[in-house]
Amino acid sequence: LIESVRLRPILDSRGNKTVEADIETASGGFGRAAAPSGASTGEHEAVERPVEEAIAAAREHAIPRLEGAAYVGDQREIDQILHAADGTEDFSEIGANSAVAISMAAAKAAADVLGAPLYQHLGGAFRGRSFPTPLGNIIGGGEHAAEATAIQEFLAAPIGAPSIRDAVFANAAVHQTAGELLRDRGEAPAKGDEGAWAPSITEDVAFEIMAEATDSVADSFGFEIGFGLDVAAAELYEDGAYQYGTDSKSTAEQIEYVAEMVREYDLVYVEDPLDENDFDGFAELTDQVGDRTLICGDDLFVTNTARLAEGIERGAANSILIKPNQIGTLSDTVDAVELAQRSGYDPVISHRSGETEDTTIAHLAVATDAPFIKTGAVGGERTAKLNELIRIGDGTS
Ligand code: PGA
Ligand code: ZN
């Protein structure tokens, strides 16, 4: 039984305030979790409210319904209470930031009461048998860094790694190697919000560096490392075209460009190649290259089962990005994962560009047998998750 729910503002990795929740149970269980925050947010996401407002609203509407009234082990009931307390479709009253922090803190408190690791509580006895391949952000720009590539993320994908630890170390090595290659070209790259290098180079040069860095690390590690993209195309879409600096592409040209890059570089993964409302464009690209690469909807689906169901119906993709704060509760998040898995869509569990030391998504990825997790390559708020995956792999978490 929940004895207390405390909310407080803490810092995220961008130095912005975010919501942290502490939950204590009558039996002495404790769970703590914090909400992440996006920069290239989808227009259909649940609403992140200003932190002080989200905390005040949750204190007024949600906490009185939880304290002394709900059991942390009953995640669905807790998440229903959050919805009822909020009373809107998109958490615009208590804020998805308050909701997701409370929802995740409850799961952690439940795991604590059980004396089990979080992934085991979330996944049960029959899940958590495999490890996700980490997609490591190596070079990028978009909304995460000014004056860098238009494409938001160039992601290393160590698909041949024999263990999570090898995969995590390989991504870090690709990051270091790419940094050296950039310096060799006279670039002095800063890092963007997720720790990726953010040089002022063209997409063409970024593709070349990714190919060279992943090949070189694959050679020394002895397993296959591919790469992929998060185009975050909704952020490029203006006046009916995709804007790449001075270059502009129509929808047909954008589809042709991405399909060409998939073939030329054997891309493992392409997220949000088209605008967040262009189900038809997504379907066209998936039709062309979906047999050889994951076409993943992030801003397109926003971890929302209704939007995912529409995408499945229309053949819009073959993969979905999963971000708990896009939908506001763990129950809704797991519903999206399960609908995806039933429909042959690969779920990719993901961080946000604004993060904390919270490691819930590492456990969620293991608990759901997700084939991929996207949580950066370097930087403390990213390595918090990656190192947690290494610990889980080592059986010590
Ligand atoms: P965001 O970016 O957290 O800024 O939305 C991550 C992504 O687009 O995948
Ligand atoms: Zn994205």
Coordinates of C-alpha atoms and ligand atoms in Angstrom, one line a residue:
L1 CA 0.0 0.0 0.0
I2 CA 1.3 3.4 -0.9
E3 CA 2.1 5.4 2.2
S4 CA 3.5 8.6 0.5
V5 CA 4.2 10.1 -2.8
R6 CA 6.7 13.0 -2.9
L7 CA 7.4 15.1 -5.9
R8 CA 10.3 17.5 -6.4
P9 CA 12.0 19.4 -9.2
I10 CA 15.5 18.2 -10.0
L11 CA 17.9 18.9 -12.9
D12 CA 18.0 17.1 -16.2
S13 CA 21.0 16.8 -18.5
R14 CA 20.3 20.1 -20.2
G15 CA 20.2 21.9 -16.9
N16 CA 16.4 22.2 -17.1
K17 CA 14.1 21.3 -14.3
T18 CA 12.2 18.0 -14.4
V19 CA 10.0 16.0 -12.0
E20 CA 11.3 13.4 -9.7
A21 CA 8.9 11.1 -7.7
D22 CA 9.6 9.2 -4.5
I23 CA 7.1 6.5 -3.4
E24 CA 7.1 4.8 0.0
T25 CA 5.0 1.8 0.9
A26 CA 3.6 0.9 4.2
S27 CA 5.8 -2.2 4.2
G28 CA 8.9 -0.1 3.8
G29 CA 9.3 -0.4 0.0
F30 CA 10.8 2.6 -1.8
G31 CA 10.9 3.7 -5.5
R32 CA 12.3 6.8 -7.1
A33 CA 12.1 7.8 -10.8
A34 CA 12.4 11.0 -12.9
A35 CA 10.8 12.2 -16.1
P36 CA 12.9 12.8 -19.2
S37 CA 12.2 15.6 -21.6
G38 CA 12.3 15.8 -25.4
A39 CA 13.4 18.7 -27.7
S40 CA 12.2 17.3 -31.0
T41 CA 8.8 16.3 -29.5
G42 CA 6.0 15.0 -31.6
E43 CA 2.9 17.1 -31.9
H44 CA 0.8 14.1 -30.8
E45 CA 2.7 13.4 -27.5
A46 CA 1.2 13.6 -24.1
V47 CA 1.7 17.1 -22.6
E48 CA 4.8 18.0 -20.6
R49 CA 3.7 20.9 -18.3
P50 CA 6.1 23.4 -16.7
V51 CA 7.6 21.5 -13.7
E52 CA 6.2 23.6 -10.9
E53 CA 2.7 23.5 -12.4
A54 CA 2.9 19.7 -13.1
I55 CA 4.0 19.1 -9.5
A56 CA 1.3 21.3 -8.0
A57 CA -1.4 19.8 -10.2
A58 CA -0.3 16.2 -9.3
R59 CA -0.3 17.1 -5.6
E60 CA -3.8 18.4 -5.8
H61 CA -5.4 15.8 -8.1
A62 CA -3.4 12.6 -8.1
I63 CA -1.5 12.1 -4.8
P64 CA -4.6 12.2 -2.6
R65 CA -6.1 9.3 -4.7
L66 CA -2.9 7.3 -4.4
E67 CA -1.8 7.6 -0.7
G68 CA -3.4 5.0 1.5
A69 CA -5.4 3.8 -1.5
A70 CA -3.4 1.9 -4.1
Y71 CA -0.9 -0.9 -4.1
V72 CA 2.4 -0.4 -5.9
G73 CA 2.2 -4.0 -7.2
D74 CA -1.0 -3.1 -9.2
Q75 CA 0.6 -1.0 -11.9
R76 CA -2.6 -0.9 -14.0
E77 CA -4.6 0.4 -11.2
I78 CA -2.1 3.1 -10.4
D79 CA -1.9 4.2 -14.0
Q80 CA -5.8 4.2 -14.2
I81 CA -5.8 6.4 -11.1
L82 CA -3.3 8.8 -12.8
H83 CA -5.6 9.0 -15.8
A84 CA -8.7 9.5 -13.7
A85 CA -7.0 12.2 -11.6
D86 CA -5.9 14.0 -14.8
G87 CA -9.2 13.7 -16.6
T88 CA -7.9 14.7 -20.0
E89 CA -6.8 12.7 -23.1
D90 CA -3.2 13.8 -23.0
F91 CA -2.2 14.4 -19.4
S92 CA -2.5 18.2 -19.9
E93 CA -3.8 18.6 -16.3
I94 CA -1.2 16.9 -14.1
G95 CA 1.4 16.8 -16.9
A96 CA 2.9 13.7 -18.5
N97 CA 6.1 14.6 -16.6
S98 CA 4.4 14.1 -13.2
A99 CA 2.4 11.1 -14.4
V100 CA 5.4 9.2 -15.8
A101 CA 7.6 9.9 -12.8
I102 CA 4.9 8.5 -10.5
S103 CA 4.1 5.6 -12.7
M104 CA 7.8 4.5 -12.9
A105 CA 8.4 5.2 -9.2
A106 CA 5.5 2.9 -8.3
A107 CA 7.0 0.1 -10.4
K108 CA 10.4 0.5 -8.7
A109 CA 8.7 0.5 -5.3
A110 CA 6.9 -2.7 -6.2
A111 CA 10.2 -4.3 -7.3
D112 CA 11.7 -3.2 -4.0
V113 CA 8.9 -4.8 -2.0
L114 CA 9.4 -8.0 -4.0
G115 CA 13.1 -7.9 -3.6
A116 CA 13.4 -8.4 -7.3
P117 CA 15.2 -6.4 -10.0
L118 CA 12.9 -4.0 -11.9
Y119 CA 13.2 -5.9 -15.2
Q120 CA 12.0 -9.1 -13.5
H121 CA 9.0 -7.4 -11.8
L122 CA 8.0 -5.8 -15.2
G123 CA 8.7 -8.8 -17.3
G124 CA 7.9 -11.7 -15.1
A125 CA 9.4 -15.1 -15.3
F126 CA 9.1 -15.6 -19.0
R127 CA 10.6 -12.4 -20.3
G128 CA 14.0 -10.9 -20.0
R129 CA 15.8 -13.8 -21.7
S130 CA 17.5 -11.7 -24.4
F131 CA 19.4 -8.4 -24.6
P132 CA 18.6 -5.4 -26.7
T133 CA 21.1 -4.1 -29.2
P134 CA 22.0 -0.5 -28.2
L135 CA 21.7 2.1 -30.9
G136 CA 24.5 4.6 -30.1
N137 CA 24.2 8.2 -31.1
I138 CA 27.5 9.1 -32.8
I139 CA 27.0 12.3 -35.0
G140 CA 24.0 14.5 -35.0
G141 CA 22.3 17.8 -35.2
G142 CA 18.7 18.8 -35.9
E143 CA 17.1 20.1 -32.7
H144 CA 19.9 18.7 -30.6
A145 CA 22.7 20.9 -31.8
A146 CA 22.8 24.1 -33.8
E147 CA 25.0 24.5 -37.0
A148 CA 25.3 20.7 -37.4
T149 CA 23.7 18.1 -39.7
A150 CA 20.0 18.5 -40.6
I151 CA 19.6 14.7 -39.9
Q152 CA 19.2 14.5 -36.1
E153 CA 21.1 11.3 -35.4
F154 CA 23.6 9.0 -37.0
L155 CA 23.4 5.8 -34.9
A156 CA 25.9 2.9 -34.5
A157 CA 24.2 -0.5 -34.4
P158 CA 26.5 -3.3 -33.2
I159 CA 24.2 -6.1 -34.4
G160 CA 26.8 -8.8 -34.3
A161 CA 27.9 -8.2 -30.7
P162 CA 28.0 -11.4 -28.6
S163 CA 27.0 -9.6 -25.4
I164 CA 25.5 -6.3 -24.2
R165 CA 28.8 -5.4 -22.7
D166 CA 30.6 -5.8 -26.1
A167 CA 27.9 -3.9 -27.8
V168 CA 28.1 -0.9 -25.4
F169 CA 31.9 -0.8 -25.6
A170 CA 31.7 -1.0 -29.4
N171 CA 29.4 2.0 -29.6
A172 CA 31.8 4.0 -27.3
A173 CA 34.7 3.0 -29.6
V174 CA 32.7 4.1 -32.7
H175 CA 32.1 7.4 -31.0
Q176 CA 35.8 7.9 -30.2
T177 CA 36.8 6.8 -33.7
A178 CA 34.4 9.2 -35.3
G179 CA 35.8 12.0 -33.1
E180 CA 39.3 11.2 -34.4
L181 CA 38.1 11.1 -38.0
L182 CA 36.5 14.5 -37.6
R183 CA 39.6 16.0 -36.1
D184 CA 41.6 14.5 -39.0
R185 CA 39.4 16.6 -41.3
G186 CA 40.1 19.8 -39.3
E187 CA 36.8 19.7 -37.4
A188 CA 36.8 20.5 -33.7
P189 CA 33.4 19.1 -33.0
A190 CA 31.4 20.0 -29.9
K191 CA 28.7 17.6 -28.6
G192 CA 25.0 17.9 -28.9
D193 CA 22.4 17.2 -26.2
E194 CA 22.8 13.4 -26.3
G195 CA 26.6 13.4 -26.5
A196 CA 26.9 12.9 -30.2
W197 CA 29.5 14.9 -32.1
A198 CA 27.9 17.9 -33.7
P199 CA 30.2 19.2 -36.4
S200 CA 29.3 21.6 -39.2
I201 CA 29.5 18.9 -41.9
T202 CA 27.2 17.8 -44.7
E203 CA 25.1 14.7 -44.5
D204 CA 27.4 13.2 -47.2
V205 CA 30.4 13.6 -45.0
A206 CA 28.6 12.2 -41.9
F207 CA 27.6 9.1 -43.9
E208 CA 31.3 8.6 -44.9
I209 CA 32.6 9.0 -41.4
M210 CA 29.9 6.6 -40.0
A211 CA 30.9 4.0 -42.6
E212 CA 34.6 4.4 -41.9
A213 CA 34.2 4.4 -38.1
T214 CA 31.8 1.4 -37.9
D215 CA 34.0 -0.6 -40.3
S216 CA 37.2 0.1 -38.4
V217 CA 35.7 -0.8 -35.0
A218 CA 34.0 -3.8 -36.4
D219 CA 37.4 -5.0 -37.6
S220 CA 39.1 -4.6 -34.3
F221 CA 36.1 -6.0 -32.2
G222 CA 35.5 -8.8 -34.6
F223 CA 31.8 -8.5 -35.1
E224 CA 29.4 -6.8 -37.4
I225 CA 28.5 -3.1 -36.7
G226 CA 26.0 -1.4 -38.9
F227 CA 24.5 2.0 -38.6
G228 CA 21.3 3.9 -39.0
L229 CA 19.5 7.2 -38.7
D230 CA 17.0 9.2 -36.8
V231 CA 16.1 11.7 -39.5
A232 CA 13.5 13.4 -37.2
A233 CA 12.0 14.6 -40.4
A234 CA 9.1 16.4 -38.8
E235 CA 11.6 19.1 -37.7
L236 CA 12.8 19.5 -41.4
Y237 CA 9.3 19.6 -42.9
E238 CA 8.4 23.2 -43.8
D239 CA 6.2 24.6 -46.6
G240 CA 5.5 21.1 -47.9
A241 CA 9.2 20.1 -48.3
Y242 CA 12.2 18.8 -46.3
Q243 CA 14.7 21.6 -45.7
Y244 CA 18.4 20.6 -45.6
G245 CA 20.2 23.9 -45.2
T246 CA 20.0 25.4 -48.6
D247 CA 18.8 22.2 -50.3
S248 CA 15.1 21.3 -50.2
K249 CA 13.5 17.9 -51.1
S250 CA 9.9 17.2 -52.0
T251 CA 8.3 14.2 -50.3
A252 CA 9.0 12.0 -53.4
E253 CA 12.7 13.2 -53.3
Q254 CA 12.9 12.5 -49.6
I255 CA 11.7 8.9 -50.0
E256 CA 14.1 8.4 -52.9
Y257 CA 17.0 9.9 -50.9
V258 CA 16.4 7.7 -47.8
A259 CA 15.9 4.6 -50.0
E260 CA 19.2 5.4 -51.8
M261 CA 21.1 5.8 -48.5
V262 CA 19.5 2.5 -47.2
R263 CA 20.9 0.7 -50.2
E264 CA 24.3 2.5 -50.4
Y265 CA 25.1 2.1 -46.7
D266 CA 23.1 -1.0 -45.9
L267 CA 21.4 1.0 -43.1
V268 CA 20.1 -1.2 -40.3
Y269 CA 17.6 1.4 -39.0
V270 CA 15.8 4.5 -40.2
E271 CA 13.6 6.5 -37.7
D272 CA 11.2 9.2 -38.7
P273 CA 12.2 9.5 -42.4
L274 CA 9.1 11.5 -43.1
D275 CA 6.8 14.0 -41.5
E276 CA 4.9 12.9 -38.4
N277 CA 1.6 12.9 -40.2
D278 CA 2.7 11.3 -43.4
F279 CA 1.5 7.7 -43.0
D280 CA 1.4 7.4 -46.8
G281 CA 5.0 8.5 -47.3
F282 CA 6.1 6.1 -44.5
A283 CA 4.1 3.3 -46.2
E284 CA 5.8 4.0 -49.6
L285 CA 9.3 3.9 -48.1
T286 CA 8.5 0.8 -46.0
D287 CA 7.2 -0.9 -49.2
Q288 CA 10.5 0.0 -51.0
V289 CA 13.1 -1.0 -48.3
G290 CA 11.2 -2.4 -45.3
D291 CA 12.5 -5.9 -46.1
R292 CA 16.1 -4.9 -45.5
T293 CA 15.9 -2.2 -42.8
L294 CA 13.8 -1.2 -39.8
I295 CA 11.6 1.8 -40.6
C296 CA 10.7 3.2 -37.2
G297 CA 8.0 5.6 -36.2
D298 CA 8.8 8.0 -33.3
D299 CA 7.0 11.3 -33.8
L300 CA 4.6 9.3 -36.1
F301 CA 3.4 6.9 -33.4
V302 CA 4.3 8.7 -30.1
T303 CA 4.0 5.4 -28.2
N304 CA 0.3 5.7 -28.7
T305 CA -1.7 2.5 -29.5
A306 CA -4.3 4.3 -31.6
R307 CA -1.7 5.8 -33.8
L308 CA 0.3 2.6 -34.0
A309 CA -2.9 0.7 -34.9
E310 CA -3.5 3.1 -37.8
G311 CA 0.1 2.6 -38.9
I312 CA -0.2 -1.1 -38.8
E313 CA -3.4 -0.9 -40.8
R314 CA -1.7 1.3 -43.4
G315 CA 1.7 -0.6 -43.5
A316 CA 3.4 2.6 -42.5
A317 CA 6.5 1.1 -40.8
N318 CA 7.9 -2.1 -39.3
S319 CA 9.1 -0.7 -36.0
I320 CA 8.0 1.7 -33.3
L321 CA 10.1 3.9 -30.9
I322 CA 8.9 3.5 -27.3
K323 CA 9.2 6.5 -24.9
P324 CA 7.3 6.2 -21.7
N325 CA 6.9 10.0 -21.3
Q326 CA 5.3 10.3 -24.7
I327 CA 2.2 8.5 -23.4
G328 CA 2.6 9.1 -19.6
T329 CA 2.3 5.7 -17.9
L330 CA 4.1 2.4 -17.9
S331 CA 0.8 0.5 -18.6
D332 CA 0.2 2.5 -21.8
T333 CA 3.8 2.1 -22.7
V334 CA 3.7 -1.7 -22.4
D335 CA 0.4 -1.8 -24.3
A336 CA 2.2 -0.1 -27.2
V337 CA 5.1 -2.6 -27.0
E338 CA 2.7 -5.6 -26.9
L339 CA 0.6 -4.3 -29.8
A340 CA 3.8 -3.8 -31.8
Q341 CA 5.1 -7.3 -31.0
R342 CA 1.8 -9.0 -31.9
S343 CA 1.9 -7.1 -35.2
G344 CA 5.4 -7.9 -36.2
Y345 CA 6.7 -4.4 -35.4
D346 CA 10.0 -4.2 -33.6
P347 CA 9.8 -2.0 -30.4
V348 CA 12.9 0.2 -29.8
I349 CA 12.9 1.4 -26.2
S350 CA 14.3 5.0 -26.1
H351 CA 15.7 7.8 -24.0
R352 CA 14.9 11.5 -24.6
S353 CA 17.4 14.2 -25.4
G354 CA 16.9 15.6 -21.9
E355 CA 17.6 12.8 -19.5
T356 CA 18.5 12.0 -15.8
E357 CA 20.4 9.2 -14.1
D358 CA 17.1 7.2 -14.1
T359 CA 17.6 3.7 -15.5
T360 CA 14.0 2.5 -15.9
I361 CA 14.2 2.2 -19.7
A362 CA 17.1 -0.2 -19.4
H363 CA 14.9 -2.5 -17.3
L364 CA 11.9 -2.0 -19.6
A365 CA 14.0 -3.0 -22.6
V366 CA 15.1 -6.3 -21.0
A367 CA 11.6 -6.9 -19.5
T368 CA 9.9 -6.7 -22.9
D369 CA 12.6 -8.6 -24.9
A370 CA 12.9 -5.5 -27.1
P371 CA 15.4 -6.1 -29.9
F372 CA 16.9 -2.5 -29.6
I373 CA 17.4 0.3 -27.1
K374 CA 18.3 3.8 -28.1
T375 CA 20.1 5.5 -25.2
G376 CA 23.2 7.3 -26.5
A377 CA 26.8 6.2 -26.4
V378 CA 28.6 8.5 -24.0
G379 CA 27.7 11.0 -21.2
G380 CA 26.6 10.2 -17.7
E381 CA 22.9 10.3 -18.2
R382 CA 23.3 7.9 -21.1
T383 CA 25.9 5.6 -19.5
A384 CA 23.6 5.3 -16.5
K385 CA 21.3 3.2 -18.7
L386 CA 24.1 1.5 -20.6
N387 CA 26.0 0.5 -17.4
E388 CA 22.8 -0.7 -15.9
L389 CA 22.4 -3.0 -18.9
I390 CA 25.9 -4.3 -18.4
R391 CA 25.0 -5.0 -14.7
I392 CA 21.8 -6.8 -15.7
G393 CA 23.8 -8.8 -18.1
D394 CA 26.2 -9.7 -15.4
G395 CA 23.3 -10.8 -13.1
T396 CA 24.1 -8.2 -10.4
S397 CA 21.2 -5.8 -10.7
Ligands
PGA1 P1 13.9 14.1 -28.4 O1 14.7 13.3 -29.4 O2 14.0 13.4 -27.1 O3 14.5 15.5 -28.4 O4 12.4 14.1 -28.9 C1 14.9 12.0 -29.4 C2 14.3 11.4 -30.7 O5 13.8 12.1 -31.6 O6 14.3 10.2 -30.8
ZN2 ZN 13.3 10.4 -32.9

